[in-house]
mmCIF file of C-alpha atoms in Angstrom:
data_model
loop_
_atom_site.group_PDB
_atom_site.id
_atom_site.type_symbol
_atom_site.label_atom_id
_atom_site.label_comp_id
_atom_site.label_asym_id
_atom_site.label_seq_id
_atom_site.Cartn_x
_atom_site.Cartn_y
_atom_site.Cartn_z
ATOM 1 C CA MET Y 1 -72.581 -8.334 -16.007
ATOM 2 C CA GLU Y 2 -75.377 -5.854 -16.914
ATOM 3 C CA HIS Y 3 -75.509 -3.120 -14.260
ATOM 4 C CA ASN Y 4 -78.848 -1.387 -13.195
ATOM 5 C CA PRO Y 5 -78.066 1.984 -11.620
ATOM 6 C CA ASP Y 6 -81.017 1.994 -9.721
ATOM 7 C CA SER Y 7 -80.970 -1.637 -8.046
ATOM 8 C CA SER Y 8 -79.278 -0.466 -5.248
ATOM 9 C CA GLU Y 9 -81.776 2.242 -3.986
ATOM 10 C CA SER Y 10 -84.215 -0.601 -4.437
ATOM 11 C CA LEU Y 11 -82.887 -2.313 -1.806
ATOM 12 C CA ALA Y 12 -83.870 -2.320 1.800
ATOM 13 C CA THR Y 13 -81.698 -0.085 4.076
ATOM 14 C CA ALA Y 14 -80.958 -3.296 6.250
ATOM 15 C CA ASP Y 15 -79.768 -4.950 3.031
ATOM 16 C CA VAL Y 16 -77.354 -2.414 2.181
ATOM 17 C CA ASP Y 17 -75.969 -2.593 5.440
ATOM 18 C CA THR Y 18 -75.468 -6.221 5.454
ATOM 19 C CA ALA Y 19 -73.874 -5.700 2.270
ATOM 20 C CA THR Y 20 -71.621 -3.097 3.079
ATOM 21 C CA SER Y 21 -70.490 -4.877 6.376
ATOM 22 C CA LEU Y 22 -69.683 -7.977 4.295
ATOM 23 C CA CYS Y 23 -67.677 -5.983 1.624
ATOM 24 C CA LEU Y 24 -66.080 -3.975 4.438
ATOM 25 C CA LEU Y 25 -65.069 -7.295 6.228
ATOM 26 C CA ALA Y 26 -63.591 -8.858 3.371
ATOM 27 C CA GLY Y 27 -61.644 -5.650 2.573
ATOM 28 C CA LYS Y 28 -60.349 -5.628 6.017
ATOM 29 C CA ILE Y 29 -59.114 -9.333 6.208
ATOM 30 C CA MET Y 30 -57.356 -8.859 2.928
ATOM 31 C CA LEU Y 31 -55.347 -5.617 3.429
ATOM 32 C CA GLN Y 32 -54.518 -6.857 6.821
ATOM 33 C CA SER Y 33 -53.138 -9.874 5.210
ATOM 34 C CA GLY Y 34 -50.834 -8.346 2.867
ATOM 35 C CA ALA Y 35 -53.208 -7.777 -0.161
ATOM 36 C CA GLU Y 36 -52.274 -4.669 -2.525
ATOM 37 C CA THR Y 37 -54.811 -2.026 -2.711
ATOM 38 C CA SER Y 38 -56.061 -2.580 -6.188
ATOM 39 C CA ARG Y 39 -56.806 -5.977 -5.479
ATOM 40 C CA VAL Y 40 -58.980 -4.975 -2.369
ATOM 41 C CA GLU Y 41 -60.801 -2.511 -4.140
ATOM 42 C CA ASP Y 42 -61.580 -4.903 -7.243
ATOM 43 C CA THR Y 43 -62.856 -7.754 -4.706
ATOM 44 C CA MET Y 44 -65.324 -5.248 -2.839
ATOM 45 C CA THR Y 45 -66.685 -3.855 -5.795
ATOM 46 C CA ARG Y 46 -67.129 -7.400 -7.301
ATOM 47 C CA MET Y 47 -68.781 -8.403 -3.841
ATOM 48 C CA ALA Y 48 -70.905 -5.319 -3.740
ATOM 49 C CA ALA Y 49 -71.998 -6.030 -7.438
ATOM 50 C CA SER Y 50 -73.314 -9.484 -6.664
ATOM 51 C CA LEU Y 51 -75.283 -8.293 -3.726
ATOM 52 C CA GLY Y 52 -77.512 -5.651 -6.005
ATOM 53 C CA ILE Y 53 -74.869 -2.739 -5.313
ATOM 54 C CA PRO Y 54 -73.423 -1.836 -9.022
ATOM 55 C CA LEU Y 55 -72.617 1.333 -8.123
ATOM 56 C CA SER Y 56 -70.382 1.082 -4.909
ATOM 57 C CA HIS Y 57 -67.351 3.466 -4.235
ATOM 58 C CA SER Y 58 -64.231 2.504 -2.151
ATOM 59 C CA TYR Y 59 -61.131 4.280 -1.327
ATOM 60 C CA VAL Y 60 -58.282 2.001 0.210
ATOM 61 C CA THR Y 61 -54.941 3.042 1.620
ATOM 62 C CA PRO Y 62 -52.753 0.823 3.719
ATOM 63 C CA THR Y 63 -54.140 2.362 7.104
ATOM 64 C CA GLY Y 64 -57.927 2.618 5.900
ATOM 65 C CA ILE Y 65 -60.765 1.447 3.899
ATOM 66 C CA ILE Y 66 -63.669 3.962 2.948
ATOM 67 C CA PHE Y 67 -66.579 2.260 1.505
ATOM 68 C CA GLN Y 68 -69.912 3.755 -0.184
ATOM 69 C CA ALA Y 69 -72.950 1.606 -1.323
ATOM 70 C CA GLY Y 70 -74.210 3.910 -4.026
ATOM 71 C CA SER Y 71 -74.470 7.253 -4.252
ATOM 72 C CA GLU Y 72 -77.376 7.673 -1.767
ATOM 73 C CA ALA Y 73 -75.913 5.446 0.981
ATOM 74 C CA SER Y 74 -73.680 6.886 3.960
ATOM 75 C CA SER Y 75 -70.230 5.911 3.619
ATOM 76 C CA LYS Y 76 -68.458 3.888 6.267
ATOM 77 C CA LEU Y 77 -64.752 3.887 7.355
ATOM 78 C CA ILE Y 78 -62.776 0.980 9.043
ATOM 79 C CA ARG Y 79 -58.988 1.649 9.987
ATOM 80 C CA ILE Y 80 -56.106 -0.819 9.631
ATOM 81 C CA ALA Y 81 -53.905 -0.777 12.757
ATOM 82 C CA GLU Y 82 -52.003 -4.342 12.268
ATOM 83 C CA ARG Y 83 -50.761 -5.434 9.091
ATOM 84 C CA THR Y 84 -48.819 -8.763 8.275
ATOM 85 C CA THR Y 85 -48.210 -11.457 5.530
ATOM 86 C CA ASP Y 86 -50.895 -14.333 5.108
ATOM 87 C CA LEU Y 87 -51.287 -14.664 1.626
ATOM 88 C CA GLN Y 88 -53.578 -17.923 2.574
ATOM 89 C CA LYS Y 89 -55.915 -15.551 3.996
ATOM 90 C CA VAL Y 90 -55.985 -13.522 0.778
ATOM 91 C CA THR Y 91 -56.463 -16.458 -1.284
ATOM 92 C CA ALA Y 92 -59.677 -17.706 0.945
ATOM 93 C CA VAL Y 93 -61.003 -14.381 0.863
ATOM 94 C CA ASN Y 94 -60.759 -14.326 -2.949
ATOM 95 C CA SER Y 95 -62.386 -17.985 -3.351
ATOM 96 C CA VAL Y 96 -65.334 -16.564 -0.889
ATOM 97 C CA SER Y 97 -65.687 -13.554 -3.244
ATOM 98 C CA ARG Y 98 -65.424 -15.592 -6.390
ATOM 99 C CA ARG Y 99 -67.949 -18.121 -4.984
ATOM 100 C CA LEU Y 100 -70.481 -15.330 -4.099
ATOM 101 C CA THR Y 101 -70.176 -13.681 -7.362
ATOM 102 C CA ASN Y 102 -71.020 -16.920 -8.926
ATOM 103 C CA GLY Y 103 -74.099 -17.288 -6.947
ATOM 104 C CA THR Y 104 -72.766 -20.735 -5.212
ATOM 105 C CA ILE Y 105 -72.924 -19.156 -1.874
ATOM 106 C CA GLN Y 106 -75.448 -16.600 -0.376
ATOM 107 C CA ALA Y 107 -74.489 -13.346 1.785
ATOM 108 C CA ALA Y 108 -75.177 -15.064 4.908
ATOM 109 C CA GLU Y 109 -72.849 -18.181 4.417
ATOM 110 C CA ALA Y 110 -70.469 -15.633 2.853
ATOM 111 C CA LYS Y 111 -70.153 -13.809 6.070
ATOM 112 C CA GLN Y 112 -69.867 -16.844 8.176
ATOM 113 C CA GLU Y 113 -67.149 -17.943 5.978
ATOM 114 C CA LEU Y 114 -65.236 -14.641 6.521
ATOM 115 C CA LEU Y 115 -65.680 -14.218 10.035
ATOM 116 C CA GLY Y 116 -64.033 -17.926 10.543
ATOM 117 C CA ILE Y 117 -61.169 -16.514 7.957
ATOM 118 C CA ASP Y 118 -60.916 -13.373 10.313
ATOM 119 C CA ARG Y 119 -60.777 -15.440 13.496
ATOM 120 C CA ALA Y 120 -58.281 -18.100 12.144
ATOM 121 C CA ALA Y 121 -54.695 -18.050 13.800
ATOM 122 C CA HIS Y 122 -52.026 -17.278 11.197
ATOM 123 C CA ALA Y 123 -51.200 -19.981 8.395
ATOM 124 C CA PHE Y 124 -48.178 -21.372 10.129
ATOM 125 C CA PRO Y 125 -47.159 -21.543 13.748
ATOM 126 C CA VAL Y 126 -44.247 -19.280 14.947
ATOM 127 C CA TRP Y 127 -41.855 -21.992 15.164
ATOM 128 C CA VAL Y 128 -42.432 -23.135 11.353
ATOM 129 C CA LEU Y 129 -41.678 -19.824 10.452
ATOM 130 C CA ILE Y 130 -38.751 -19.650 12.365
ATOM 131 C CA ALA Y 131 -37.430 -22.476 10.995
ATOM 132 C CA ALA Y 132 -38.134 -21.409 7.368
ATOM 133 C CA ALA Y 133 -36.345 -18.200 8.105
ATOM 134 C CA SER Y 134 -33.403 -19.881 9.273
ATOM 135 C CA ILE Y 135 -33.161 -22.346 6.043
ATOM 136 C CA ALA Y 136 -34.028 -19.212 3.851
ATOM 137 C CA SER Y 137 -30.846 -17.411 5.707
ATOM 138 C CA ALA Y 138 -28.584 -20.397 5.007
ATOM 139 C CA SER Y 139 -29.768 -20.513 1.333
ATOM 140 C CA PHE Y 140 -29.238 -17.011 0.724
ATOM 141 C CA THR Y 141 -25.873 -17.010 2.266
ATOM 142 C CA ILE Y 142 -24.627 -19.735 -0.334
ATOM 143 C CA MET Y 143 -26.520 -17.839 -2.991
ATOM 144 C CA PHE Y 144 -24.376 -14.562 -2.553
ATOM 145 C CA GLN Y 145 -21.403 -17.013 -2.578
ATOM 146 C CA GLY Y 146 -20.621 -17.571 0.998
ATOM 147 C CA ASP Y 147 -18.236 -20.210 2.307
ATOM 148 C CA TRP Y 148 -20.055 -23.634 2.895
ATOM 149 C CA ARG Y 149 -18.717 -22.937 6.387
ATOM 150 C CA ASP Y 150 -21.163 -19.870 6.564
ATOM 151 C CA LEU Y 151 -23.924 -22.317 6.393
ATOM 152 C CA ILE Y 152 -24.342 -23.266 10.006
ATOM 153 C CA PRO Y 153 -23.680 -19.583 11.193
ATOM 154 C CA SER Y 154 -26.428 -17.907 8.653
ATOM 155 C CA PHE Y 155 -28.846 -20.698 9.858
ATOM 156 C CA ILE Y 156 -28.549 -19.797 13.672
ATOM 157 C CA SER Y 157 -28.357 -16.008 13.127
ATOM 158 C CA GLY Y 158 -30.985 -16.049 10.747
ATOM 159 C CA GLY Y 159 -33.226 -17.869 13.174
ATOM 160 C CA ILE Y 160 -32.485 -15.785 16.017
ATOM 161 C CA GLY Y 161 -33.017 -12.776 13.997
ATOM 162 C CA TYR Y 162 -36.342 -13.670 12.989
ATOM 163 C CA SER Y 163 -37.321 -14.720 16.664
ATOM 164 C CA ALA Y 164 -36.299 -11.387 17.829
ATOM 165 C CA VAL Y 165 -38.723 -9.500 15.451
ATOM 166 C CA VAL Y 166 -41.340 -11.851 16.614
ATOM 167 C CA TYR Y 167 -40.266 -11.112 20.407
ATOM 168 C CA PHE Y 168 -39.731 -7.634 20.112
ATOM 169 C CA HIS Y 169 -42.635 -6.822 17.996
ATOM 170 C CA ARG Y 170 -44.735 -8.064 21.114
ATOM 171 C CA LEU Y 171 -42.908 -5.939 23.679
ATOM 172 C CA VAL Y 172 -42.502 -2.507 21.553
ATOM 173 C CA LYS Y 173 -45.523 -1.897 19.183
ATOM 174 C CA VAL Y 174 -43.317 0.108 16.989
ATOM 175 C CA LYS Y 175 -42.291 -2.275 14.097
ATOM 176 C CA PHE Y 176 -39.229 0.007 13.149
ATOM 177 C CA PHE Y 177 -37.784 -0.631 16.998
ATOM 178 C CA ALA Y 178 -38.105 -4.361 16.734
ATOM 179 C CA GLU Y 179 -36.323 -4.761 13.444
ATOM 180 C CA LEU Y 180 -33.819 -2.693 14.451
ATOM 181 C CA PHE Y 181 -33.254 -4.555 17.644
ATOM 182 C CA ALA Y 182 -33.099 -7.856 15.523
ATOM 183 C CA ALA Y 183 -30.748 -6.675 12.854
ATOM 184 C CA PHE Y 184 -28.503 -5.490 15.793
ATOM 185 C CA LEU Y 185 -28.974 -9.006 17.251
ATOM 186 C CA VAL Y 186 -28.117 -10.716 13.793
ATOM 187 C CA GLY Y 187 -24.888 -8.811 13.367
ATOM 188 C CA LEU Y 188 -23.790 -9.615 17.075
ATOM 189 C CA VAL Y 189 -24.679 -13.586 16.602
ATOM 190 C CA SER Y 190 -22.834 -13.529 13.305
ATOM 191 C CA MET Y 191 -19.631 -11.568 14.596
ATOM 192 C CA LEU Y 192 -19.546 -13.873 17.618
ATOM 193 C CA LEU Y 193 -19.618 -17.093 15.569
ATOM 194 C CA VAL Y 194 -16.994 -15.631 13.211
ATOM 195 C CA GLN Y 195 -14.749 -14.612 16.102
ATOM 196 C CA SER Y 196 -15.194 -18.104 17.666
ATOM 197 C CA GLY Y 197 -14.232 -19.955 14.394
ATOM 198 C CA ILE Y 198 -17.457 -21.514 13.119
ATOM 199 C CA GLY Y 199 -18.108 -18.818 10.432
ATOM 200 C CA ALA Y 200 -15.626 -17.570 7.713
ATOM 201 C CA GLN Y 201 -17.074 -14.575 5.857
ATOM 202 C CA LEU Y 202 -18.989 -12.391 8.041
ATOM 203 C CA ASP Y 203 -20.416 -9.966 5.487
ATOM 204 C CA LYS Y 204 -21.850 -13.071 3.547
ATOM 205 C CA ILE Y 205 -23.242 -14.515 6.770
ATOM 206 C CA ILE Y 206 -24.973 -10.822 7.877
ATOM 207 C CA ILE Y 207 -26.344 -10.409 4.169
ATOM 208 C CA GLY Y 208 -27.984 -13.790 4.235
ATOM 209 C CA SER Y 209 -28.998 -13.542 7.862
ATOM 210 C CA VAL Y 210 -31.158 -10.253 7.458
ATOM 211 C CA MET Y 211 -32.915 -11.485 3.930
ATOM 212 C CA PRO Y 212 -35.980 -12.710 6.043
ATOM 213 C CA LEU Y 213 -36.402 -9.297 7.285
ATOM 214 C CA VAL Y 214 -36.137 -7.571 3.876
ATOM 215 C CA PRO Y 215 -39.796 -6.166 2.989
ATOM 216 C CA GLY Y 216 -40.045 -7.901 -0.218
ATOM 217 C CA LEU Y 217 -43.762 -8.158 -0.327
ATOM 218 C CA LEU Y 218 -44.132 -4.159 0.656
ATOM 219 C CA ILE Y 219 -41.783 -3.548 -2.233
ATOM 220 C CA THR Y 220 -43.858 -5.617 -4.680
ATOM 221 C CA ASN Y 221 -47.034 -4.161 -3.643
ATOM 222 C CA ALA Y 222 -45.507 -0.504 -3.585
ATOM 223 C CA VAL Y 223 -44.708 -1.132 -7.353
ATOM 224 C CA ARG Y 224 -47.940 -2.710 -7.932
ATOM 225 C CA ASP Y 225 -49.978 0.000 -6.371
ATOM 226 C CA LEU Y 226 -47.898 2.897 -8.101
ATOM 227 C CA MET Y 227 -48.370 0.971 -11.712
ATOM 228 C CA ALA Y 228 -51.687 0.711 -11.113
ATOM 229 C CA GLY Y 229 -52.265 4.678 -10.611
ATOM 230 C CA HIS Y 230 -52.977 4.165 -6.632
ATOM 231 C CA LEU Y 231 -50.351 6.747 -5.737
ATOM 232 C CA VAL Y 232 -50.948 7.366 -2.155
ATOM 233 C CA SER Y 233 -50.996 3.527 -1.403
ATOM 234 C CA GLY Y 234 -47.883 3.033 -3.628
ATOM 235 C CA LEU Y 235 -45.998 5.880 -1.801
ATOM 236 C CA SER Y 236 -46.956 4.468 1.701
ATOM 237 C CA ARG Y 237 -46.057 1.181 1.141
ATOM 238 C CA GLY Y 238 -42.954 2.307 -0.504
ATOM 239 C CA ALA Y 239 -42.351 4.538 2.623
ATOM 240 C CA GLU Y 240 -43.198 1.591 5.268
ATOM 241 C CA ALA Y 241 -40.724 -0.566 3.102
ATOM 242 C CA PHE Y 242 -37.695 2.177 3.267
ATOM 243 C CA LEU Y 243 -38.206 2.471 6.966
ATOM 244 C CA THR Y 244 -37.723 -1.500 7.258
ATOM 245 C CA ALA Y 245 -34.812 -1.265 5.192
ATOM 246 C CA PHE Y 246 -33.541 1.849 7.335
ATOM 247 C CA ALA Y 247 -34.104 -0.058 10.469
ATOM 248 C CA ILE Y 248 -31.883 -3.075 9.312
ATOM 249 C CA GLY Y 249 -29.257 -0.902 8.079
ATOM 250 C CA THR Y 250 -29.408 1.047 11.294
ATOM 251 C CA GLY Y 251 -28.855 -2.050 13.464
ATOM 252 C CA ILE Y 252 -26.022 -3.636 11.684
ATOM 253 C CA ALA Y 253 -24.395 -0.093 11.558
ATOM 254 C CA VAL Y 254 -24.931 0.464 15.265
ATOM 255 C CA LEU Y 255 -23.010 -3.008 15.902
ATOM 256 C CA PHE Y 256 -20.244 -2.094 13.892
ATOM 257 C CA ILE Y 257 -19.868 1.297 15.513
ATOM 258 C CA PHE Y 258 -19.619 -0.093 18.975
ATOM 259 C CA PHE Y 259 -17.450 -3.320 17.880
#
């Protein structure tokens, strides 16, 4: 695509503001849904170019986005307080971005679609996520060479652990404590099931049951951002992943200290 450096200056202020709001909305949805920062910056840049702003500047971290539509425009900042994993929303925003870039849709239609994506609930209801976490926990336990008698205990404790994360995170907005309490509960339920004779290997049950809590996407995005040269974002995501892993380990350790 051939860029015209002066094209952004020829746009009306209202058009620049509209394009800036559209790019920031797309970036916010992607970042809140778990996209890596390099993808967010690339999407915002492509959308701005398709709206007549080829020289946009963006700086994305896991907790905020700074965007400037050209050297003459003022920069705008939005803060990202809540982050989750919803790759369906990331895919939907990418689809809107591609159609906007190809000229299939206009800015007004793209904004309506992005607002709909932003308002949409999570891709799957909570009960589906809990069921998936239970099945994953049981599968991980067998994969880690657990006994077949550990299948049901890990299914139960993994589901309870994921449910606890969802519940505690609504009560305590600090993610670290929600994950710590959930890990402690996973260990306690696993221990009770083994002591009652339902399970056989406590260590394999606990390891399999905490796997849905492990921040795999955070670690992947941290490595991806570091490899792309986004050192601040990579280190931030790495620190967040470390805190989650520390919370899981602390919860299990506290259980063994008291019991």
